[in-house]
């Protein structure tokens, strides 16, 4: 299918570890990238490729992939990590970028 | 530093047209694919269109195909989106984003967005 599926909402206690997942058939062929979006702001790239962080992204953010599922893991979540997270890859044709529906992360 | 600044958003009636612009700076614009991505109020991200570095390859989402036209002027470091036959469901913040395709496939820089409201 040409869809990327994310859980709508996830919560984590401050300082704990949380995994946000993204499922889709295209993830068997293409890496996912992950974006963090805080209210009223543009999205920010946090993970790309196999497991790469852009400059300035804390190393508590990491990415992984297995089969049709890509994951974004935040190890030791901070209050400032509370945001919406979107995965991105390609659709089944390989020509069109595709975004997941987004996961709202709450840090308790 | 890389900067992307969108402009051209506003209020337009259904069936109307609007042209968005994105001014790029801080990198060699002609080396990069560029894309438009939108976000309806309270909704998720939706890819709209992308254009290759030379402009020779262009793709559109099915939701805008035949109504929107993406273009670029590498001499002016600018990206454009001509939007015709606008519908209420096109109401969204439109982001310009740089798409990295040689070292992977991702959107590494985004503008702050410009709001398009389609309403009578």
Coordinates of C-alpha atoms in Angstrom, one line a residue:
Chain A
X1 CA 0.0 0.0 0.0
X2 CA 1.1 3.6 -0.4
X3 CA 0.7 4.6 3.2
X4 CA 2.8 5.2 6.2
X5 CA 1.1 4.4 9.5
X6 CA 1.9 6.0 12.8
X7 CA 0.3 5.8 16.2
X8 CA -1.6 9.1 16.8
X9 CA -0.3 9.7 20.3
X10 CA 2.4 8.4 22.6
X11 CA 3.4 9.5 26.1
X12 CA 6.7 9.0 28.0
X13 CA 7.8 9.9 31.5
X14 CA 10.5 12.5 31.8
X15 CA 13.9 10.8 31.4
X16 CA 12.5 7.6 30.1
X17 CA 12.9 6.0 26.7
X18 CA 10.2 6.1 24.0
X19 CA 9.9 4.5 20.6
X20 CA 7.8 6.0 17.8
X21 CA 7.0 3.7 15.0
X22 CA 6.1 4.1 11.3
X23 CA 4.8 1.2 9.2
X24 CA 4.6 0.9 5.5
X25 CA 5.5 -1.5 2.6
X26 CA 7.8 1.1 1.1
X27 CA 10.0 0.9 4.2
X28 CA 11.2 -2.5 3.0
X29 CA 13.0 -0.6 0.2
X30 CA 13.6 2.9 1.4
X31 CA 14.9 4.5 4.6
X32 CA 12.6 6.7 6.6
X33 CA 13.4 10.2 7.7
X34 CA 11.9 11.8 10.8
X35 CA 10.8 15.3 11.5
X36 CA 10.0 17.1 14.8
X37 CA 7.3 19.8 14.7
X38 CA 6.5 22.0 17.6
X39 CA 3.3 24.2 17.7
X40 CA 3.5 27.1 15.3
X41 CA 6.9 26.1 13.9
X42 CA 8.1 24.5 10.8
X43 CA 9.2 20.8 10.9
X44 CA 12.8 20.0 11.7
X45 CA 14.7 17.0 10.4
X46 CA 15.9 14.9 13.3
X47 CA 16.9 11.5 11.7
X48 CA 17.7 10.5 8.1
X49 CA 19.1 7.5 6.3
X50 CA 20.1 4.4 8.3
X51 CA 20.6 6.4 11.5
X52 CA 22.0 9.8 10.9
X53 CA 21.4 13.0 12.9
X54 CA 21.8 16.5 11.4
X55 CA 24.1 18.9 13.1
X56 CA 22.6 20.2 16.3
X57 CA 20.2 17.3 17.0
X58 CA 20.9 15.7 20.4
X59 CA 22.3 12.2 20.4
X60 CA 19.3 11.0 22.4
X61 CA 17.5 10.7 19.1
X62 CA 18.2 7.6 17.1
X63 CA 16.6 5.7 14.2
X64 CA 16.3 2.1 13.2
X65 CA 14.4 -0.1 10.7
X66 CA 13.3 -3.7 10.5
X67 CA 11.1 -5.1 7.7
X68 CA 8.2 -2.7 7.0
X69 CA 8.7 -0.7 10.3
X70 CA 10.9 2.3 10.9
X71 CA 11.4 3.5 14.5
X72 CA 12.5 6.8 16.1
X73 CA 13.8 6.3 19.6
X74 CA 14.3 9.0 22.2
X75 CA 16.6 7.8 25.0
X76 CA 16.0 10.0 28.1
X77 CA 13.2 12.1 26.8
X78 CA 13.3 15.8 27.8
X79 CA 10.4 18.2 28.3
X80 CA 11.5 20.0 25.1
X81 CA 11.0 16.8 23.1
X82 CA 7.2 17.2 23.4
X83 CA 6.1 17.7 19.8
X84 CA 4.6 16.1 16.8
X85 CA 6.8 13.6 15.0
X86 CA 6.4 12.6 11.3
X87 CA 8.0 9.9 9.3
X88 CA 8.7 10.3 5.6
X89 CA 9.7 7.9 2.9
X90 CA 8.5 7.1 -0.6
X91 CA 5.3 5.6 -1.9
X92 CA 5.2 2.3 -3.6
X93 CA 6.0 3.8 -7.0
X94 CA 9.2 5.2 -5.6
X95 CA 8.5 8.6 -7.3
X96 CA 6.4 10.3 -4.7
X97 CA 7.5 11.3 -1.1
X98 CA 5.0 10.2 1.5
X99 CA 4.5 11.3 5.1
X100 CA 3.0 9.4 8.0
X101 CA 0.0 10.8 9.8
X102 CA 2.2 12.0 12.7
X103 CA 2.6 11.0 16.3
X104 CA 1.9 13.5 19.1
X105 CA 4.5 12.9 21.9
X106 CA 3.6 14.0 25.4
X107 CA 6.4 14.1 28.0
X108 CA 4.9 13.5 31.5
Chain B
X1 CA 23.3 29.6 6.7
X2 CA 20.6 28.1 4.6
X3 CA 17.4 30.2 4.4
X4 CA 14.1 29.5 2.7
X5 CA 11.5 32.3 2.8
X6 CA 8.1 31.7 1.4
X7 CA 5.7 34.5 0.3
X8 CA 2.5 34.9 -1.7
X9 CA 0.0 33.3 0.6
X10 CA -3.3 34.9 1.4
X11 CA -7.1 34.7 1.2
X12 CA -8.6 33.6 -2.2
X13 CA -12.0 32.6 -3.3
X14 CA -12.8 29.0 -4.5
X15 CA -11.8 28.7 -8.1
X16 CA -9.2 31.4 -7.8
X17 CA -5.5 31.4 -8.3
X18 CA -2.4 32.2 -6.3
X19 CA 1.3 32.1 -6.9
X20 CA 3.7 31.2 -4.1
X21 CA 7.4 32.0 -4.1
X22 CA 10.3 30.7 -2.1
X23 CA 13.5 32.7 -1.9
X24 CA 16.6 30.6 -1.2
X25 CA 19.9 31.6 0.1
X26 CA 23.0 30.2 1.9
X27 CA 23.5 27.3 -0.6
X28 CA 24.0 26.6 -4.3
X29 CA 20.3 26.5 -5.2
X30 CA 20.9 25.0 -8.6
X31 CA 22.4 21.9 -7.1
X32 CA 19.3 20.8 -5.2
X33 CA 15.9 19.3 -5.7
X34 CA 13.2 21.5 -4.1
X35 CA 9.7 20.7 -2.9
X36 CA 6.4 22.1 -1.7
X37 CA 4.8 20.5 1.3
X38 CA 1.6 21.6 2.9
X39 CA -0.2 21.3 6.2
X40 CA -4.0 21.9 6.6
X41 CA -5.0 23.4 9.9
X42 CA -4.7 20.9 12.7
X43 CA -3.6 18.2 10.2
X44 CA -0.5 16.4 9.2
X45 CA 2.1 17.0 6.5
X46 CA 1.2 16.4 2.9
X47 CA 3.8 16.4 0.1
X48 CA 2.5 18.5 -2.8
X49 CA 5.2 18.6 -5.5
X50 CA 8.9 18.5 -6.2
X51 CA 11.2 19.6 -9.0
X52 CA 14.7 18.4 -9.8
X53 CA 17.7 20.7 -9.7
X54 CA 17.6 21.5 -13.4
X55 CA 13.8 21.5 -13.6
X56 CA 13.6 18.6 -15.9
X57 CA 11.9 16.2 -13.5
X58 CA 8.6 17.2 -11.8
X59 CA 6.1 15.3 -9.8
X60 CA 2.8 16.2 -8.2
X61 CA 0.5 14.7 -5.6
X62 CA -2.7 13.4 -7.2
X63 CA -4.6 15.9 -5.1
X64 CA -3.1 18.8 -7.0
X65 CA -2.2 17.4 -10.4
X66 CA -3.6 19.4 -13.2
X67 CA -4.2 22.4 -11.0
X68 CA -0.8 23.3 -9.5
X69 CA 2.4 24.0 -11.4
X70 CA 5.9 24.0 -9.8
X71 CA 8.8 25.9 -11.4
X72 CA 12.1 27.3 -10.5
X73 CA 14.5 30.1 -11.6
X74 CA 18.0 29.1 -10.7
X75 CA 19.4 32.5 -11.7
X76 CA 17.1 34.1 -9.1
X77 CA 17.5 31.3 -6.5
X78 CA 13.7 31.0 -6.4
X79 CA 11.1 28.3 -6.3
X80 CA 7.5 28.9 -7.3
X81 CA 4.1 27.2 -7.0
X82 CA 1.3 28.4 -9.3
X83 CA -2.0 27.3 -7.8
X84 CA -5.1 27.4 -10.0
X85 CA -8.7 26.3 -9.5
X86 CA -8.3 26.5 -5.8
X87 CA -10.6 24.6 -3.5
X88 CA -11.4 24.8 0.2
X89 CA -9.4 21.7 0.9
X90 CA -6.3 23.5 -0.4
X91 CA -6.4 25.7 2.7
X92 CA -3.1 25.1 4.4
X93 CA 0.3 26.4 5.4
X94 CA 2.6 25.8 2.4
X95 CA 6.2 25.0 3.2
X96 CA 9.1 25.2 0.8
X97 CA 11.7 22.5 1.6
X98 CA 15.1 21.5 0.2
X99 CA 15.2 17.9 -0.8
X100 CA 18.4 16.0 -0.5
X101 CA 18.5 13.1 -2.9
X102 CA 22.2 12.3 -3.4
X103 CA 23.0 11.4 0.2
X104 CA 19.7 9.7 0.9
X105 CA 16.2 11.1 0.5
X106 CA 15.0 13.6 3.0
X107 CA 14.0 17.3 3.5
X108 CA 16.8 18.9 5.3
X109 CA 15.8 22.6 5.4
X110 CA 12.3 24.1 5.6
X111 CA 11.0 27.6 5.3
X112 CA 8.6 29.0 7.9
X113 CA 5.6 28.6 5.6
X114 CA 3.0 30.8 4.1
X115 CA -0.7 30.4 4.8
X116 CA -3.2 30.0 2.0
X117 CA -6.9 30.3 2.8
X118 CA -9.5 29.4 0.2
X119 CA -12.9 30.7 1.3
X120 CA -15.8 32.7 -0.1

